[in-house]
Structures are given as structure tokens and as C-alpha cells.
PDB file of N, CA and C in Angstrom:
ATOM      1  N   MET A   1      -5.399 -23.531 -15.628  1.00 42.00           N
ATOM      2  CA  MET A   1      -4.174 -23.238 -14.928  1.00 42.00           C
ATOM      3  C   MET A   1      -4.056 -21.731 -14.692  1.00 42.00           C
ATOM      4  N   VAL A   2      -3.664 -21.347 -13.504  1.00 46.00           N
ATOM      5  CA  VAL A   2      -3.501 -19.947 -13.153  1.00 46.00           C
ATOM      6  C   VAL A   2      -2.028 -19.588 -13.296  1.00 46.00           C
ATOM      7  N   GLU A   3      -1.772 -18.545 -14.073  1.00 52.00           N
ATOM      8  CA  GLU A   3      -0.391 -18.081 -14.234  1.00 52.00           C
ATOM      9  C   GLU A   3       0.016 -17.247 -13.029  1.00 52.00           C
ATOM     10  N   SER A   4       1.249 -17.446 -12.578  1.00 59.00           N
ATOM     11  CA  SER A   4       1.740 -16.589 -11.505  1.00 59.00           C
ATOM     12  C   SER A   4       2.132 -15.248 -12.099  1.00 59.00           C
ATOM     13  N   GLN A   5       1.846 -14.212 -11.363  1.00 77.00           N
ATOM     14  CA  GLN A   5       2.173 -12.874 -11.836  1.00 77.00           C
ATOM     15  C   GLN A   5       3.427 -12.366 -11.125  1.00 77.00           C
ATOM     16  N   THR A   6       4.346 -11.873 -11.900  1.00 87.00           N
ATOM     17  CA  THR A   6       5.552 -11.280 -11.341  1.00 87.00           C
ATOM     18  C   THR A   6       5.237  -9.846 -10.939  1.00 87.00           C
ATOM     19  N   ALA A   7       5.598  -9.491  -9.726  1.00 93.00           N
ATOM     20  CA  ALA A   7       5.385  -8.122  -9.264  1.00 93.00           C
ATOM     21  C   ALA A   7       6.328  -7.187 -10.012  1.00 93.00           C
ATOM     22  N   ARG A   8       5.768  -6.118 -10.556  1.00 96.00           N
ATOM     23  CA  ARG A   8       6.558  -5.064 -11.196  1.00 96.00           C
ATOM     24  C   ARG A   8       6.651  -3.910 -10.207  1.00 96.00           C
ATOM     25  N   ILE A   9       7.877  -3.545  -9.854  1.00 97.00           N
ATOM     26  CA  ILE A   9       8.092  -2.525  -8.829  1.00 97.00           C
ATOM     27  C   ILE A   9       9.057  -1.467  -9.352  1.00 97.00           C
ATOM     28  N   VAL A  10       8.651  -0.216  -9.247  1.00 96.00           N
ATOM     29  CA  VAL A  10       9.522   0.903  -9.611  1.00 96.00           C
ATOM     30  C   VAL A  10      10.300   1.308  -8.362  1.00 96.00           C
ATOM     31  N   THR A  11      11.613   1.432  -8.493  1.00 95.00           N
ATOM     32  CA  THR A  11      12.446   1.893  -7.383  1.00 95.00           C
ATOM     33  C   THR A  11      13.166   3.179  -7.787  1.00 95.00           C
ATOM     34  N   ALA A  12      13.386   4.041  -6.802  1.00 92.00           N
ATOM     35  CA  ALA A  12      14.062   5.321  -7.072  1.00 92.00           C
ATOM     36  C   ALA A  12      14.492   5.963  -5.764  1.00 92.00           C
ATOM     37  N   THR A  13      15.349   6.937  -5.883  1.00 88.00           N
ATOM     38  CA  THR A  13      15.728   7.794  -4.767  1.00 88.00           C
ATOM     39  C   THR A  13      15.160   9.174  -5.054  1.00 88.00           C
ATOM     40  N   SER A  14      14.616   9.806  -4.027  1.00 84.00           N
ATOM     41  CA  SER A  14      13.878  11.047  -4.222  1.00 84.00           C
ATOM     42  C   SER A  14      14.746  12.212  -4.692  1.00 84.00           C
ATOM     43  N   LEU A  15      14.065  13.241  -5.132  1.00 78.00           N
ATOM     44  CA  LEU A  15      14.688  14.445  -5.672  1.00 78.00           C
ATOM     45  C   LEU A  15      15.662  15.059  -4.672  1.00 78.00           C
ATOM     46  N   PHE A  16      16.762  15.555  -5.180  1.00 71.00           N
ATOM     47  CA  PHE A  16      17.831  16.192  -4.404  1.00 71.00           C
ATOM     48  C   PHE A  16      18.511  15.217  -3.440  1.00 71.00           C
ATOM     49  N   ASP A  17      18.428  13.932  -3.736  1.00 73.00           N
ATOM     50  CA  ASP A  17      19.018  12.924  -2.863  1.00 73.00           C
ATOM     51  C   ASP A  17      19.881  11.994  -3.700  1.00 73.00           C
ATOM     52  N   GLY A  18      21.144  11.955  -3.410  1.00 71.00           N
ATOM     53  CA  GLY A  18      22.055  11.091  -4.153  1.00 71.00           C
ATOM     54  C   GLY A  18      22.448   9.843  -3.389  1.00 71.00           C
ATOM     55  N   HIS A  19      21.839   9.635  -2.222  1.00 77.00           N
ATOM     56  CA  HIS A  19      22.158   8.480  -1.387  1.00 77.00           C
ATOM     57  C   HIS A  19      21.358   7.277  -1.877  1.00 77.00           C
ATOM     58  N   ASP A  20      21.959   6.499  -2.759  1.00 80.00           N
ATOM     59  CA  ASP A  20      21.205   5.410  -3.374  1.00 80.00           C
ATOM     60  C   ASP A  20      21.640   4.012  -2.935  1.00 80.00           C
ATOM     61  N   ALA A  21      22.503   3.913  -1.934  1.00 86.00           N
ATOM     62  CA  ALA A  21      22.971   2.593  -1.486  1.00 86.00           C
ATOM     63  C   ALA A  21      21.817   1.739  -0.984  1.00 86.00           C
ATOM     64  N   SER A  22      20.930   2.316  -0.174  1.00 88.00           N
ATOM     65  CA  SER A  22      19.836   1.519   0.399  1.00 88.00           C
ATOM     66  C   SER A  22      18.833   1.070  -0.659  1.00 88.00           C
ATOM     67  N   ILE A  23      18.531   1.900  -1.640  1.00 89.00           N
ATOM     68  CA  ILE A  23      17.575   1.476  -2.674  1.00 89.00           C
ATOM     69  C   ILE A  23      18.214   0.425  -3.573  1.00 89.00           C
ATOM     70  N   ASN A  24      19.528   0.498  -3.755  1.00 91.00           N
ATOM     71  CA  ASN A  24      20.208  -0.539  -4.538  1.00 91.00           C
ATOM     72  C   ASN A  24      20.157  -1.890  -3.828  1.00 91.00           C
ATOM     73  N   ILE A  25      20.302  -1.877  -2.516  1.00 93.00           N
ATOM     74  CA  ILE A  25      20.179  -3.118  -1.744  1.00 93.00           C
ATOM     75  C   ILE A  25      18.753  -3.646  -1.840  1.00 93.00           C
ATOM     76  N   MET A  26      17.772  -2.746  -1.659  1.00 92.00           N
ATOM     77  CA  MET A  26      16.369  -3.159  -1.744  1.00 92.00           C
ATOM     78  C   MET A  26      16.040  -3.713  -3.132  1.00 92.00           C
ATOM     79  N   ARG A  27      16.558  -3.073  -4.146  1.00 94.00           N
ATOM     80  CA  ARG A  27      16.336  -3.534  -5.528  1.00 94.00           C
ATOM     81  C   ARG A  27      16.855  -4.957  -5.696  1.00 94.00           C
ATOM     82  N   ARG A  28      18.033  -5.213  -5.196  1.00 96.00           N
ATOM     83  CA  ARG A  28      18.617  -6.558  -5.326  1.00 96.00           C
ATOM     84  C   ARG A  28      17.819  -7.601  -4.548  1.00 96.00           C
ATOM     85  N   ILE A  29      17.327  -7.231  -3.366  1.00 96.00           N
ATOM     86  CA  ILE A  29      16.502  -8.153  -2.578  1.00 96.00           C
ATOM     87  C   ILE A  29      15.210  -8.465  -3.329  1.00 96.00           C
ATOM     88  N   LEU A  30      14.553  -7.448  -3.848  1.00 96.00           N
ATOM     89  CA  LEU A  30      13.308  -7.648  -4.601  1.00 96.00           C
ATOM     90  C   LEU A  30      13.545  -8.540  -5.818  1.00 96.00           C
ATOM     91  N   GLN A  31      14.622  -8.290  -6.545  1.00 96.00           N
ATOM     92  CA  GLN A  31      14.940  -9.107  -7.716  1.00 96.00           C
ATOM     93  C   GLN A  31      15.227 -10.550  -7.323  1.00 96.00           C
ATOM     94  N   SER A  32      15.907 -10.755  -6.201  1.00 97.00           N
ATOM     95  CA  SER A  32      16.221 -12.117  -5.771  1.00 97.00           C
ATOM     96  C   SER A  32      14.965 -12.888  -5.364  1.00 97.00           C
ATOM     97  N   LYS A  33      13.899 -12.159  -5.026  1.00 95.00           N
ATOM     98  CA  LYS A  33      12.625 -12.787  -4.669  1.00 95.00           C
ATOM     99  C   LYS A  33      11.702 -12.942  -5.876  1.00 95.00           C
ATOM    100  N   GLY A  34      12.209 -12.578  -7.061  1.00 96.00           N
ATOM    101  CA  GLY A  34      11.450 -12.788  -8.286  1.00 96.00           C
ATOM    102  C   GLY A  34      10.709 -11.590  -8.831  1.00 96.00           C
ATOM    103  N   ALA A  35      10.842 -10.432  -8.202  1.00 97.00           N
ATOM    104  CA  ALA A  35      10.155  -9.233  -8.697  1.00 97.00           C
ATOM    105  C   ALA A  35      10.868  -8.678  -9.921  1.00 97.00           C
ATOM    106  N   GLU A  36      10.089  -8.075 -10.793  1.00 97.00           N
ATOM    107  CA  GLU A  36      10.656  -7.328 -11.924  1.00 97.00           C
ATOM    108  C   GLU A  36      10.805  -5.889 -11.462  1.00 97.00           C
ATOM    109  N   VAL A  37      12.033  -5.402 -11.401  1.00 98.00           N
ATOM    110  CA  VAL A  37      12.301  -4.076 -10.868  1.00 98.00           C
ATOM    111  C   VAL A  37      12.668  -3.121 -11.989  1.00 98.00           C
ATOM    112  N   ILE A  38      11.986  -1.981 -12.010  1.00 97.00           N
ATOM    113  CA  ILE A  38      12.304  -0.901 -12.931  1.00 97.00           C
ATOM    114  C   ILE A  38      12.988   0.167 -12.080  1.00 97.00           C
ATOM    115  N   HIS A  39      14.304   0.236 -12.167  1.00 96.00           N
ATOM    116  CA  HIS A  39      15.076   1.141 -11.307  1.00 96.00           C
ATOM    117  C   HIS A  39      15.341   2.454 -12.028  1.00 96.00           C
ATOM    118  N   LEU A  40      14.883   3.543 -11.432  1.00 95.00           N
ATOM    119  CA  LEU A  40      15.035   4.862 -12.044  1.00 95.00           C
ATOM    120  C   LEU A  40      16.301   5.581 -11.608  1.00 95.00           C
ATOM    121  N   GLY A  41      16.936   5.105 -10.543  1.00 90.00           N
ATOM    122  CA  GLY A  41      18.162   5.740 -10.070  1.00 90.00           C
ATOM    123  C   GLY A  41      17.894   6.796  -9.012  1.00 90.00           C
ATOM    124  N   HIS A  42      18.849   7.708  -8.850  1.00 87.00           N
ATOM    125  CA  HIS A  42      18.737   8.722  -7.801  1.00 87.00           C
ATOM    126  C   HIS A  42      18.325  10.082  -8.369  1.00 87.00           C
ATOM    127  N   ASP A  43      17.916  10.965  -7.442  1.00 87.00           N
ATOM    128  CA  ASP A  43      17.537  12.346  -7.778  1.00 87.00           C
ATOM    129  C   ASP A  43      16.338  12.393  -8.727  1.00 87.00           C
ATOM    130  N   ARG A  44      15.278  11.649  -8.398  1.00 89.00           N
ATOM    131  CA  ARG A  44      14.080  11.577  -9.245  1.00 89.00           C
ATOM    132  C   ARG A  44      12.928  12.353  -8.624  1.00 89.00           C
ATOM    133  N   SER A  45      12.212  13.075  -9.442  1.00 90.00           N
ATOM    134  CA  SER A  45      11.073  13.865  -8.968  1.00 90.00           C
ATOM    135  C   SER A  45       9.851  12.973  -8.766  1.00 90.00           C
ATOM    136  N   ALA A  46       8.906  13.468  -7.981  1.00 90.00           N
ATOM    137  CA  ALA A  46       7.656  12.746  -7.765  1.00 90.00           C
ATOM    138  C   ALA A  46       6.933  12.540  -9.091  1.00 90.00           C
ATOM    139  N   ALA A  47       6.958  13.540  -9.952  1.00 92.00           N
ATOM    140  CA  ALA A  47       6.292  13.431 -11.253  1.00 92.00           C
ATOM    141  C   ALA A  47       6.907  12.325 -12.106  1.00 92.00           C
ATOM    142  N   SER A  48       8.236  12.249 -12.138  1.00 93.00           N
ATOM    143  CA  SER A  48       8.877  11.233 -12.984  1.00 93.00           C
ATOM    144  C   SER A  48       8.651   9.821 -12.430  1.00 93.00           C
ATOM    145  N   ILE A  49       8.605   9.683 -11.112  1.00 92.00           N
ATOM    146  CA  ILE A  49       8.345   8.376 -10.504  1.00 92.00           C
ATOM    147  C   ILE A  49       6.910   7.942 -10.764  1.00 92.00           C
ATOM    148  N   ALA A  50       5.967   8.853 -10.553  1.00 92.00           N
ATOM    149  CA  ALA A  50       4.554   8.527 -10.791  1.00 92.00           C
ATOM    150  C   ALA A  50       4.322   8.181 -12.255  1.00 92.00           C
ATOM    151  N   LYS A  51       4.912   8.930 -13.150  1.00 93.00           N
ATOM    152  CA  LYS A  51       4.752   8.668 -14.581  1.00 93.00           C
ATOM    153  C   LYS A  51       5.312   7.294 -14.947  1.00 93.00           C
ATOM    154  N   ALA A  52       6.496   6.979 -14.443  1.00 95.00           N
ATOM    155  CA  ALA A  52       7.100   5.675 -14.735  1.00 95.00           C
ATOM    156  C   ALA A  52       6.250   4.540 -14.170  1.00 95.00           C
ATOM    157  N   ALA A  53       5.731   4.719 -12.959  1.00 93.00           N
ATOM    158  CA  ALA A  53       4.898   3.679 -12.343  1.00 93.00           C
ATOM    159  C   ALA A  53       3.647   3.424 -13.172  1.00 93.00           C
ATOM    160  N   MET A  54       3.040   4.476 -13.675  1.00 93.00           N
ATOM    161  CA  MET A  54       1.837   4.321 -14.506  1.00 93.00           C
ATOM    162  C   MET A  54       2.192   3.692 -15.850  1.00 93.00           C
ATOM    163  N   GLU A  55       3.248   4.163 -16.492  1.00 94.00           N
ATOM    164  CA  GLU A  55       3.649   3.632 -17.794  1.00 94.00           C
ATOM    165  C   GLU A  55       4.075   2.169 -17.715  1.00 94.00           C
ATOM    166  N   GLU A  56       4.702   1.792 -16.620  1.00 94.00           N
ATOM    167  CA  GLU A  56       5.198   0.421 -16.442  1.00 94.00           C
ATOM    168  C   GLU A  56       4.157  -0.501 -15.809  1.00 94.00           C
ATOM    169  N   ASP A  57       2.991   0.045 -15.471  1.00 93.00           N
ATOM    170  CA  ASP A  57       1.920  -0.716 -14.821  1.00 93.00           C
ATOM    171  C   ASP A  57       2.452  -1.401 -13.557  1.00 93.00           C
ATOM    172  N   ALA A  58       3.184  -0.640 -12.760  1.00 94.00           N
ATOM    173  CA  ALA A  58       3.815  -1.171 -11.548  1.00 94.00           C
ATOM    174  C   ALA A  58       2.777  -1.440 -10.462  1.00 94.00           C
ATOM    175  N   ARG A  59       3.014  -2.481  -9.710  1.00 93.00           N
ATOM    176  CA  ARG A  59       2.155  -2.805  -8.571  1.00 93.00           C
ATOM    177  C   ARG A  59       2.601  -2.075  -7.311  1.00 93.00           C
ATOM    178  N   ALA A  60       3.834  -1.590  -7.309  1.00 93.00           N
ATOM    179  CA  ALA A  60       4.357  -0.904  -6.123  1.00 93.00           C
ATOM    180  C   ALA A  60       5.470   0.048  -6.525  1.00 93.00           C
ATOM    181  N   VAL A  61       5.759   0.980  -5.629  1.00 93.00           N
ATOM    182  CA  VAL A  61       6.864   1.915  -5.787  1.00 93.00           C
ATOM    183  C   VAL A  61       7.670   1.880  -4.489  1.00 93.00           C
ATOM    184  N   ALA A  62       8.981   1.752  -4.606  1.00 92.00           N
ATOM    185  CA  ALA A  62       9.868   1.788  -3.444  1.00 92.00           C
ATOM    186  C   ALA A  62      10.799   2.985  -3.606  1.00 92.00           C
ATOM    187  N   ILE A  63      10.807   3.850  -2.607  1.00 89.00           N
ATOM    188  CA  ILE A  63      11.584   5.094  -2.673  1.00 89.00           C
ATOM    189  C   ILE A  63      12.402   5.241  -1.397  1.00 89.00           C
ATOM    190  N   THR A  64      13.634   5.690  -1.539  1.00 85.00           N
ATOM    191  CA  THR A  64      14.402   6.075  -0.363  1.00 85.00           C
ATOM    192  C   THR A  64      14.546   7.588  -0.340  1.00 85.00           C
ATOM    193  N   SER A  65      14.607   8.111   0.874  1.00 77.00           N
ATOM    194  CA  SER A  65      14.752   9.548   1.046  1.00 77.00           C
ATOM    195  C   SER A  65      15.611   9.804   2.265  1.00 77.00           C
ATOM    196  N   TYR A  66      16.805  10.241   2.037  1.00 76.00           N
ATOM    197  CA  TYR A  66      17.744  10.493   3.129  1.00 76.00           C
ATOM    198  C   TYR A  66      17.642  11.924   3.644  1.00 76.00           C
ATOM    199  N   GLN A  67      17.098  12.821   2.817  1.00 70.00           N
ATOM    200  CA  GLN A  67      17.153  14.233   3.154  1.00 70.00           C
ATOM    201  C   GLN A  67      16.026  14.707   4.078  1.00 70.00           C
ATOM    202  N   GLY A  68      15.076  13.825   4.429  1.00 73.00           N
ATOM    203  CA  GLY A  68      14.089  14.166   5.439  1.00 73.00           C
ATOM    204  C   GLY A  68      12.776  14.746   4.958  1.00 73.00           C
ATOM    205  N   GLY A  69      12.623  15.012   3.704  1.00 77.00           N
ATOM    206  CA  GLY A  69      11.376  15.579   3.204  1.00 77.00           C
ATOM    207  C   GLY A  69      10.417  14.545   2.649  1.00 77.00           C
ATOM    208  N   HIS A  70      10.505  13.332   3.144  1.00 79.00           N
ATOM    209  CA  HIS A  70       9.754  12.234   2.537  1.00 79.00           C
ATOM    210  C   HIS A  70       8.241  12.373   2.657  1.00 79.00           C
ATOM    211  N   MET A  71       7.716  12.925   3.733  1.00 81.00           N
ATOM    212  CA  MET A  71       6.256  13.045   3.867  1.00 81.00           C
ATOM    213  C   MET A  71       5.687  13.983   2.794  1.00 81.00           C
ATOM    214  N   GLU A  72       6.330  15.102   2.608  1.00 85.00           N
ATOM    215  CA  GLU A  72       5.874  16.026   1.565  1.00 85.00           C
ATOM    216  C   GLU A  72       6.082  15.420   0.181  1.00 85.00           C
ATOM    217  N   PHE A  73       7.203  14.726  -0.008  1.00 84.00           N
ATOM    218  CA  PHE A  73       7.484  14.078  -1.282  1.00 84.00           C
ATOM    219  C   PHE A  73       6.395  13.065  -1.612  1.00 84.00           C
ATOM    220  N   PHE A  74       5.941  12.289  -0.615  1.00 86.00           N
ATOM    221  CA  PHE A  74       4.880  11.306  -0.853  1.00 86.00           C
ATOM    222  C   PHE A  74       3.560  11.989  -1.206  1.00 86.00           C
ATOM    223  N   ARG A  75       3.291  13.159  -0.623  1.00 88.00           N
ATOM    224  CA  ARG A  75       2.082  13.904  -0.994  1.00 88.00           C
ATOM    225  C   ARG A  75       2.136  14.283  -2.483  1.00 88.00           C
ATOM    226  N   TYR A  76       3.288  14.790  -2.923  1.00 86.00           N
ATOM    227  CA  TYR A  76       3.453  15.139  -4.335  1.00 86.00           C
ATOM    228  C   TYR A  76       3.306  13.904  -5.219  1.00 86.00           C
ATOM    229  N   LEU A  77       3.898  12.809  -4.797  1.00 87.00           N
ATOM    230  CA  LEU A  77       3.815  11.564  -5.560  1.00 87.00           C
ATOM    231  C   LEU A  77       2.359  11.134  -5.723  1.00 87.00           C
ATOM    232  N   ARG A  78       1.617  11.199  -4.644  1.00 86.00           N
ATOM    233  CA  ARG A  78       0.204  10.815  -4.701  1.00 86.00           C
ATOM    234  C   ARG A  78      -0.593  11.737  -5.626  1.00 86.00           C
ATOM    235  N   ARG A  79      -0.340  13.035  -5.562  1.00 87.00           N
ATOM    236  CA  ARG A  79      -1.027  13.983  -6.453  1.00 87.00           C
ATOM    237  C   ARG A  79      -0.741  13.671  -7.921  1.00 87.00           C
ATOM    238  N   HIS A  80       0.515  13.390  -8.229  1.00 85.00           N
ATOM    239  CA  HIS A  80       0.870  13.077  -9.611  1.00 85.00           C
ATOM    240  C   HIS A  80       0.258  11.757 -10.058  1.00 85.00           C
ATOM    241  N   LYS A  81       0.234  10.782  -9.173  1.00 77.00           N
ATOM    242  CA  LYS A  81      -0.362   9.489  -9.502  1.00 77.00           C
ATOM    243  C   LYS A  81      -1.848   9.673  -9.813  1.00 77.00           C
ATOM    244  N   THR A  82      -2.532  10.474  -9.014  1.00 78.00           N
ATOM    245  CA  THR A  82      -3.953  10.731  -9.223  1.00 78.00           C
ATOM    246  C   THR A  82      -4.179  11.456 -10.545  1.00 78.00           C
ATOM    247  N   ALA A  83      -3.301  12.383 -10.881  1.00 70.00           N
ATOM    248  CA  ALA A  83      -3.432  13.136 -12.134  1.00 70.00           C
ATOM    249  C   ALA A  83      -3.293  12.231 -13.352  1.00 70.00           C
ATOM    250  N   TRP A  84      -2.440  11.194 -13.261  1.00 64.00           N
ATOM    251  CA  TRP A  84      -2.245  10.297 -14.404  1.00 64.00           C
ATOM    252  C   TRP A  84      -3.242   9.152 -14.447  1.00 64.00           C
ATOM    253  N   SER A  85      -3.984   8.940 -13.353  1.00 62.00           N
ATOM    254  CA  SER A  85      -4.936   7.817 -13.308  1.00 62.00           C
ATOM    255  C   SER A  85      -6.136   8.070 -14.189  1.00 62.00           C
TER     256      SER A  85
END
């Protein structure tokens, strides 16, 4: 018998961003579909998100960014993820 695996997903709002309504909606949608969500809240750094994703063995990370610096933020996130791998 093959066990079904529950997706573990880290959710957060990027650094210097307090607009967390959209990530809260996304978190609830993911949970309603059976995902295990580790919600970090708002104003989170790339380092703290990458660290949590590695520690929680997350299969995905969902981030909202209202302030417009998301491309650079994702570069930092990727660098931190690589450093912890």
C-alpha cells in the first residue's frame, strides 16, 4: 500500500511588508485542500523563510509581496536556500 503524502508548505509575507490578507486567504485554501501549512506571518526575511522551509522539510514556499521588490527578494531566498542545502 502506498501512503499519500501531505504537502508541507511554508507561507509568509516578505520583509517590510505587512499586507498579509492575500497570504492568509492562500493559506486557508491550501489547508482546505489538505496541505499542512507552516505560516510564518508577515515581515519575514528571505533567510528566515529559507531556514524554516529547510527545517520543516517543506515541498513548497508561498510568499506574498505587495511592496514590489519580489524579484530581488526571490534571488535572496534562493541564495539562502542554497546555503542551507
